[in-house]
Coordinates of C-alpha atoms in Angstrom, one line a residue:
X23 CA 3.6 7.7 -3.4
X24 CA 5.0 9.2 -6.6
X25 CA 4.7 12.9 -7.5
X26 CA 5.7 12.0 -11.0
X27 CA 8.5 14.6 -11.1
X28 CA 10.0 15.4 -14.4
X29 CA 12.2 12.6 -15.6
X30 CA 16.0 13.1 -15.4
X31 CA 17.9 11.4 -18.2
X32 CA 20.5 8.8 -17.1
X33 CA 22.8 6.3 -18.7
X34 CA 21.2 3.8 -21.0
X35 CA 20.3 0.4 -19.5
X36 CA 21.4 -2.6 -21.4
X37 CA 21.8 -5.2 -18.6
X38 CA 20.3 -6.0 -15.2
X39 CA 23.5 -5.2 -13.2
X40 CA 22.7 -1.5 -12.6
X41 CA 19.2 -2.5 -11.5
X42 CA 20.6 -4.8 -8.8
X43 CA 23.0 -2.0 -7.7
X44 CA 20.0 0.4 -7.5
X45 CA 18.5 -1.9 -4.9
X46 CA 21.8 -2.0 -3.1
X47 CA 21.7 1.8 -2.8
X48 CA 18.8 1.3 -0.4
X49 CA 21.1 -0.2 2.2
X50 CA 21.5 1.8 5.4
X51 CA 23.4 1.2 8.7
X52 CA 21.1 -0.2 11.4
X53 CA 21.6 3.0 13.4
X54 CA 19.9 4.9 10.6
X55 CA 16.9 2.6 10.2
X56 CA 13.6 4.5 10.1
X57 CA 9.9 3.8 9.3
X58 CA 7.2 5.8 7.6
X59 CA 3.5 5.4 7.4
X60 CA 1.1 5.8 4.5
X61 CA -2.6 6.2 5.4
X62 CA -5.2 6.4 2.6
X63 CA -8.8 7.2 3.4
X64 CA -12.0 7.9 1.5
X65 CA -13.6 11.3 1.3
X66 CA -17.4 11.7 1.2
X67 CA -19.8 14.6 1.5
X68 CA -21.6 14.6 4.8
X69 CA -24.9 12.7 4.4
X70 CA -24.0 11.2 1.1
X71 CA -22.4 8.0 -0.2
X72 CA -21.4 9.5 -3.5
X73 CA -17.8 10.6 -3.4
X74 CA -16.9 14.1 -4.5
X75 CA -15.3 15.0 -7.9
X76 CA -12.1 16.8 -8.1
X77 CA -13.8 20.0 -9.4
X78 CA -16.2 22.3 -7.7
X79 CA -16.3 24.4 -4.5
X80 CA -16.7 21.3 -2.3
X81 CA -14.4 18.9 -4.4
X82 CA -11.1 17.2 -3.7
X83 CA -9.3 20.1 -5.4
X84 CA -10.9 22.5 -3.0
X85 CA -9.9 20.3 -0.1
X86 CA -6.2 20.4 -1.2
X87 CA -6.4 24.2 -1.6
X88 CA -7.8 24.6 1.9
X89 CA -5.0 22.6 3.4
X90 CA -2.2 24.1 1.3
X91 CA -1.7 27.4 3.3
X92 CA -0.5 25.3 6.2
X93 CA 3.1 25.4 4.9
X94 CA 2.7 23.1 1.9
X95 CA 4.2 23.4 -1.6
X96 CA 1.6 22.7 -4.3
X97 CA 2.5 20.1 -7.0
X98 CA 1.2 20.3 -10.5
X99 CA 2.2 18.3 -13.5
X100 CA 2.5 21.5 -15.6
X101 CA 2.2 25.1 -14.6
X102 CA -1.4 25.1 -16.1
X103 CA -2.4 21.8 -14.5
X104 CA -4.5 21.5 -11.3
X105 CA -2.9 20.8 -8.0
X106 CA -2.7 17.1 -7.4
X107 CA -0.4 16.9 -4.4
X108 CA 1.0 18.9 -1.5
X109 CA 4.4 18.6 0.1
X110 CA 5.7 19.8 3.4
X111 CA 9.2 18.7 4.4
X112 CA 9.4 15.0 3.7
X113 CA 5.6 14.4 4.1
X114 CA 3.3 14.5 1.1
X115 CA -0.4 14.5 0.6
X116 CA -1.4 12.9 -2.7
X117 CA -4.5 11.5 -4.4
X118 CA -5.3 8.0 -5.5
X119 CA -7.3 7.6 -8.7
X120 CA -10.8 7.9 -7.2
X121 CA -9.9 10.7 -4.8
X122 CA -8.7 8.6 -1.9
X123 CA -6.7 11.0 0.2
X124 CA -3.2 9.8 1.2
X125 CA -0.6 10.9 3.6
X126 CA 2.9 9.6 2.7
X127 CA 4.6 10.3 6.0
X128 CA 8.1 11.3 6.8
X129 CA 10.7 8.7 7.9
X130 CA 11.0 8.6 11.7
X131 CA 13.1 6.6 14.1
X132 CA 10.1 5.7 16.2
X133 CA 6.6 4.5 15.5
X134 CA 5.1 7.0 17.9
X135 CA 6.7 9.9 15.9
X136 CA 5.1 8.6 12.7
X137 CA 1.8 8.1 14.5
X138 CA 1.9 11.7 15.8
X139 CA 2.5 13.0 12.3
X140 CA -0.5 11.1 11.1
X141 CA -2.7 12.4 13.9
X142 CA -1.7 16.0 13.1
X143 CA -2.4 15.4 9.4
X144 CA -5.8 14.0 10.2
X145 CA -6.6 16.9 12.5
X146 CA -5.9 19.5 9.8
X147 CA -7.5 17.5 7.0
X148 CA -10.7 16.9 9.1
X149 CA -10.9 20.6 9.9
X150 CA -10.5 21.5 6.2
X151 CA -13.0 18.8 5.1
X152 CA -15.6 19.8 7.7
X153 CA -15.5 23.4 6.4
X154 CA -16.4 22.0 3.0
X155 CA -19.1 19.7 4.2
X156 CA -16.9 16.6 3.7
X157 CA -15.8 13.8 6.0
X158 CA -13.1 11.1 6.0
X159 CA -14.0 7.5 6.2
X160 CA -11.8 4.6 7.2
X161 CA -12.7 1.4 5.3
X162 CA -10.7 -0.8 3.0
X163 CA -13.2 -0.9 0.2
X164 CA -16.0 1.4 -0.7
X165 CA -19.1 -0.3 0.8
X166 CA -21.4 1.0 -2.0
X167 CA -21.1 2.1 -5.6
X168 CA -19.5 0.7 -8.8
X169 CA -16.4 1.8 -10.7
X170 CA -18.6 3.4 -13.4
X171 CA -20.0 5.8 -10.7
X172 CA -16.6 6.9 -9.4
X173 CA -14.8 10.2 -10.1
X174 CA -11.3 10.3 -11.6
X175 CA -8.6 12.5 -10.4
X176 CA -6.8 14.8 -13.0
X177 CA -3.5 13.0 -13.0
X178 CA -2.1 11.9 -16.4
X179 CA -0.6 8.7 -15.0
X180 CA -4.0 7.5 -13.8
X181 CA -5.6 8.3 -17.2
X182 CA -3.0 6.1 -18.8
X183 CA -3.4 3.3 -16.2
X184 CA -7.1 3.5 -16.7
X185 CA -6.6 2.3 -20.2
X186 CA -3.7 -0.1 -19.8
X187 CA -4.2 -1.9 -16.5
X188 CA -7.7 -3.3 -17.2
X189 CA -6.1 -5.2 -20.1
X190 CA -4.2 -7.2 -17.4
X191 CA -7.1 -8.0 -14.9
X192 CA -10.8 -7.8 -14.5
X193 CA -10.7 -5.9 -11.2
X194 CA -8.0 -3.4 -12.1
X195 CA -10.3 -0.4 -11.9
X196 CA -11.8 -1.7 -8.6
X197 CA -8.3 -1.5 -7.2
X198 CA -7.7 2.0 -8.5
X199 CA -11.0 3.5 -7.5
X200 CA -12.5 1.5 -4.7
X201 CA -9.7 0.5 -2.3
X202 CA -8.0 2.2 0.5
X203 CA -5.0 0.9 2.6
X204 CA -2.5 1.6 5.3
X205 CA 1.1 0.9 4.7
X206 CA 4.5 1.1 6.4
X207 CA 7.9 1.5 4.9
X208 CA 11.1 0.2 6.5
X209 CA 14.8 -0.1 5.9
X210 CA 17.4 -2.8 5.6
X211 CA 21.1 -3.1 6.2
X212 CA 22.4 -5.2 3.4
X213 CA 21.2 -7.9 1.0
X214 CA 21.0 -10.6 3.6
X215 CA 19.0 -8.4 5.9
X216 CA 16.7 -7.3 3.0
X217 CA 16.0 -10.9 2.0
X218 CA 15.4 -12.0 5.6
X219 CA 12.9 -9.2 6.3
X220 CA 11.1 -9.4 3.0
X221 CA 10.6 -13.2 3.4
X222 CA 9.4 -12.8 7.0
X223 CA 6.9 -10.1 6.1
X224 CA 5.6 -12.1 3.2
X225 CA 5.1 -15.2 5.3
X226 CA 3.3 -13.2 8.0
X227 CA 1.2 -11.1 5.7
X228 CA -1.9 -13.3 5.8
X229 CA -2.0 -12.6 9.6
X230 CA -1.7 -8.9 8.8
X231 CA -4.6 -9.2 6.4
X232 CA -6.7 -10.9 9.0
X233 CA -5.8 -8.3 11.7
X234 CA -6.7 -5.4 9.5
X235 CA -9.5 -6.9 7.4
X236 CA -12.0 -4.0 7.2
X237 CA -13.8 -4.3 3.8
X238 CA -16.5 -6.9 3.9
X239 CA -19.1 -5.1 1.7
X240 CA -19.4 -5.0 -2.0
X241 CA -22.1 -2.8 -3.7
X242 CA -24.0 -2.5 -0.4
X243 CA -24.0 -6.2 0.5
X244 CA -21.7 -8.7 2.2
X245 CA -19.1 -9.9 -0.3
X246 CA -18.2 -13.2 1.4
X247 CA -14.8 -11.8 2.3
X248 CA -13.6 -10.0 5.4
X249 CA -11.1 -8.1 3.2
X250 CA -12.6 -7.7 -0.3
X251 CA -9.8 -5.2 -0.8
X252 CA -7.3 -8.1 -0.6
X253 CA -9.5 -10.2 -2.9
X254 CA -9.4 -7.4 -5.6
X255 CA -5.6 -7.7 -6.0
X256 CA -6.0 -11.3 -7.2
X257 CA -7.5 -9.9 -10.5
X258 CA -5.4 -6.8 -11.2
X259 CA -2.4 -8.4 -12.9
X260 CA -0.7 -11.6 -11.8
X261 CA 2.6 -10.6 -13.3
X262 CA 2.9 -7.5 -11.0
X263 CA 0.9 -8.3 -7.9
X264 CA 0.7 -10.9 -5.0
X265 CA 3.6 -13.0 -3.8
X266 CA 6.8 -13.9 -5.5
X267 CA 7.5 -17.7 -5.6
X268 CA 11.1 -17.0 -4.6
X269 CA 10.0 -15.8 -1.2
X270 CA 9.0 -19.4 -0.4
X271 CA 11.7 -21.6 -2.0
X272 CA 14.8 -20.0 -0.5
X273 CA 15.9 -18.4 -3.8
X274 CA 15.0 -14.7 -3.1
X275 CA 17.7 -12.1 -3.6
X276 CA 18.1 -8.7 -5.1
X277 CA 18.6 -10.4 -8.5
X278 CA 15.4 -12.4 -8.0
X279 CA 13.4 -9.3 -7.4
X280 CA 14.9 -7.6 -10.4
X281 CA 14.2 -10.6 -12.6
X282 CA 10.6 -10.7 -11.5
X283 CA 10.2 -7.0 -12.2
X284 CA 11.9 -7.3 -15.6
X285 CA 9.2 -9.8 -16.7
X286 CA 6.3 -7.6 -15.8
X287 CA 4.7 -5.7 -18.8
X288 CA 5.1 -1.9 -19.0
X289 CA 2.0 0.1 -18.1
X290 CA 3.5 3.2 -19.6
X291 CA 6.7 4.8 -20.8
X292 CA 7.3 8.5 -20.6
X293 CA 8.8 10.2 -23.6
X294 CA 8.9 13.9 -24.5
X295 CA 6.3 14.8 -21.9
X296 CA 3.9 12.1 -23.1
X297 CA 2.9 8.7 -21.8
X298 CA 3.4 5.9 -24.3
X299 CA 2.2 2.3 -24.1
X300 CA 4.6 -0.1 -25.8
X301 CA 3.5 -3.7 -25.6
X302 CA 6.7 -4.8 -23.9
X303 CA 8.1 -6.2 -20.7
X304 CA 10.9 -4.2 -19.2
X305 CA 13.3 -7.0 -20.2
X306 CA 12.1 -6.7 -23.8
X307 CA 12.5 -3.0 -23.6
X308 CA 16.1 -3.4 -22.6
X309 CA 16.7 -5.8 -25.5
X310 CA 14.8 -4.0 -28.2
X311 CA 14.6 -0.4 -27.1
X312 CA 11.8 1.9 -28.0
X313 CA 11.9 4.2 -31.0
X314 CA 15.5 3.3 -31.4
X315 CA 16.6 4.1 -27.8
X316 CA 17.2 1.9 -24.8
X317 CA 15.6 2.6 -21.4
X318 CA 17.3 4.5 -18.6
X319 CA 17.0 4.5 -14.8
X320 CA 14.1 6.9 -14.9
X321 CA 12.1 4.3 -16.9
X322 CA 13.0 1.7 -14.3
X323 CA 11.9 3.9 -11.4
X324 CA 8.6 4.5 -13.2
X325 CA 8.2 0.7 -13.8
X326 CA 8.9 -0.2 -10.1
X327 CA 6.2 2.2 -9.1
X328 CA 3.6 0.2 -11.1
X329 CA 4.4 -3.1 -9.4
X330 CA 2.2 -4.1 -6.5
X331 CA 3.4 -7.2 -4.6
X332 CA 2.5 -7.8 -1.0
X333 CA 6.0 -6.6 -0.1
X334 CA 7.5 -4.0 -2.5
X335 CA 11.1 -3.1 -2.7
X336 CA 12.3 0.3 -3.9
X337 CA 14.7 2.3 -1.7
X338 CA 12.6 1.0 1.2
X339 CA 10.7 -2.1 2.0
X340 CA 6.9 -1.5 1.8
X341 CA 4.4 -3.6 3.7
X342 CA 1.1 -3.5 1.7
X343 CA -1.3 -6.0 3.3
X344 CA -3.5 -3.9 5.6
X345 CA -6.9 -2.4 4.9
X346 CA -7.4 1.2 5.8
X347 CA -8.3 1.5 9.4
X348 CA -8.5 4.0 12.3
X349 CA -5.6 6.3 13.2
X350 CA -4.8 4.1 16.3
X351 CA -4.7 0.9 14.2
X352 CA -2.5 2.7 11.6
X353 CA -0.1 3.8 14.4
X354 CA -0.1 0.2 15.6
X355 CA 1.0 -0.9 12.1
X356 CA 4.2 1.0 12.4
X357 CA 4.8 -0.3 15.9
X358 CA 4.1 -3.9 14.8
X359 CA 6.7 -4.0 12.1
X360 CA 9.3 -2.0 14.0
X361 CA 9.1 -4.4 16.9
X362 CA 9.4 -7.5 14.6
X363 CA 11.9 -6.3 12.0
X364 CA 14.2 -4.0 14.0
X365 CA 14.8 -6.3 16.9
X366 CA 17.0 -9.4 16.2
X367 CA 15.3 -11.7 18.7
X368 CA 11.8 -10.7 17.6
X369 CA 12.7 -11.4 14.0
X370 CA 14.0 -14.8 14.9
X371 CA 10.8 -15.6 16.9
X372 CA 8.6 -14.3 14.1
X373 CA 10.4 -16.6 11.6
X374 CA 9.5 -19.6 13.7
X375 CA 5.9 -18.6 14.4
X376 CA 4.4 -20.3 11.3
X377 CA 5.0 -23.6 9.5
X378 CA 7.2 -23.3 6.4
X379 CA 4.5 -23.3 3.8
X380 CA 5.4 -23.7 0.1
X381 CA 4.1 -21.2 -2.4
X382 CA 0.8 -23.0 -3.1
X383 CA 0.1 -23.6 0.5
X384 CA 0.8 -20.0 1.3
X385 CA -1.7 -18.8 -1.3
X386 CA -4.3 -20.9 0.3
X387 CA -3.4 -19.5 3.7
X388 CA -3.8 -15.9 2.3
X389 CA -7.2 -16.8 0.8
X390 CA -8.4 -18.1 4.2
X391 CA -7.2 -14.9 5.9
X392 CA -9.0 -12.6 3.4
X393 CA -12.2 -14.7 3.5
X394 CA -12.5 -15.5 7.1
X395 CA -10.3 -13.0 8.9
X396 CA -9.3 -13.9 12.4
X397 CA -12.0 -16.6 12.5
X398 CA -10.0 -18.7 10.1
X399 CA -7.5 -21.5 10.7
X400 CA -4.1 -22.5 9.5
X401 CA -4.3 -26.3 10.0
X402 CA -5.4 -26.7 13.6
X403 CA -4.3 -23.2 14.7
X404 CA -6.8 -20.4 14.9
X405 CA -5.7 -17.3 13.1
X406 CA -6.6 -15.0 16.0
X407 CA -4.3 -16.9 18.3
X408 CA -1.4 -16.8 15.7
X409 CA -2.0 -13.1 15.2
X410 CA -2.0 -12.5 18.9
X411 CA 1.4 -14.3 19.1
X412 CA 2.7 -12.1 16.3
X413 CA 1.6 -9.0 18.2
X414 CA 3.2 -10.3 21.4
X415 CA 6.5 -11.0 19.5
X416 CA 6.4 -7.4 18.3
X417 CA 5.7 -6.1 21.8
X418 CA 8.6 -8.0 23.3
X419 CA 10.8 -6.6 20.5
X420 CA 9.7 -3.1 21.3
X421 CA 10.2 -3.5 25.0
X422 CA 13.8 -4.4 24.3
X423 CA 14.3 -1.8 21.6
X424 CA 12.2 1.2 22.7
X425 CA 9.5 0.6 25.4
X426 CA 7.8 3.9 24.6
X427 CA 6.5 2.5 21.3
X428 CA 5.0 -0.6 22.9
X429 CA 1.7 1.0 24.0
X430 CA 0.8 1.7 20.3
X431 CA 0.2 -2.0 20.0
X432 CA -2.8 -2.0 22.4
X433 CA -5.4 -1.8 19.6
X434 CA -3.9 -4.8 17.8
X435 CA -3.8 -6.7 21.1
X436 CA -7.5 -6.1 21.6
X437 CA -8.4 -7.1 18.0
X438 CA -6.5 -10.3 18.3
X439 CA -7.9 -11.2 21.7
X440 CA -11.4 -10.6 20.5
X441 CA -11.0 -13.1 17.6
X442 CA -12.9 -10.6 15.4
X443 CA -11.4 -8.8 12.5
X444 CA -12.6 -5.1 12.2
X445 CA -14.7 -6.2 9.3
X446 CA -17.1 -7.9 11.7
X447 CA -18.0 -4.5 13.2
X448 CA -18.8 -3.3 9.7
X449 CA -21.1 -6.3 9.1
X450 CA -22.7 -5.8 12.4
X451 CA -23.4 -2.1 11.6
X452 CA -24.7 -3.1 8.1
X453 CA -27.2 -5.6 9.7
X454 CA -28.3 -2.9 12.1
X455 CA -28.8 -0.3 9.4
X456 CA -27.6 -0.9 5.8
X457 CA -28.2 2.6 4.6
X458 CA -24.9 3.8 3.2
X459 CA -25.0 7.3 4.6
X460 CA -25.4 5.7 8.1
X461 CA -22.5 3.3 7.5
X462 CA -20.3 6.2 6.5
X463 CA -21.1 7.9 9.8
X464 CA -20.2 4.8 11.8
X465 CA -16.7 4.6 10.3
X466 CA -15.6 8.3 10.1
X467 CA -12.1 9.0 11.1

């Protein structure tokens, strides 16, 4: 989550070396490794499937204002601009383009602390929403509606992306307005640790997609995918989304990530308080400059925030493959990756769980996961069994690392054992009563 703070000028960038060093600055001793949760969710009026606008006495802006007295600082782009985010300590509440409400949580040592922070956030947000006749809904993609019917939040960055990103992919607006996710951010010790963790998460991500698939409906009907949210990302921008080939051929490194990012087109460039849109990749920007000036580290930070791979590197490693789900499932997300990535034996076991697929084979695996969820197969192996083994690896890791986090995995254990992705419950509810206002009630947080 970016609050789009005022850019701070830095030294001009003329080579990739400082960009590699910027990634290196994310390294932390293992004793300082933390995790943080991000939990997006949809906001709808009670009894309605039409999301609220920002404006009005029962709008998203009013919801922010009702929460703000709880110790939050309000964030505006200018003194005259509307409030678009709240911050309390290291936790922030922000808005996605269509009004999806997001907690970007604080970094914690344990998954249970991160989960407790999210529970407290949901409690105060639900109370504020209820007073305004609003409710929170946990699904990965809006089950009804089209992009043309959605509201837009008053954030300049989103207005620029609304113009620039659809040039890159047919479903760019669907991503911005119609999707909702759960994410976890984690740390690494050094470049070798970063490479190992990133590659492991990338290879396991289809199992994560299947475990959390919770978005089977499109415009009120089954889409043919258990996670249509995951399908959307295929047509946002292939240069900035998906998987990096270097994750599968043994060549991944800090330099490989920087090189990949350098070749992605700019979505915007901030200059003199305005958003510009030069038709350049970042590599071209470094070579040619813009209006006679080279970029700086602030431009690079902006650029990294507009890249959306399945595993994203900034100062932390972000795992991005899960649909929005319940609070319990979101807490399990943190426990899953803490157990796998922060315990050496668990990480080794996880690396051996799946066959070593090449890039093309992995894309096919990912497509199976988003289409069929846990009912799919990888060769002769059923995905629900592989997912169950992944959760079991995480649990063993937590039992060695911190047994008090292990109970958070119970919801994932139940999902894997059932062989049914959460999306199947959505489809069952749709078959029982397809009225959108009823569906929203079934999946309230």
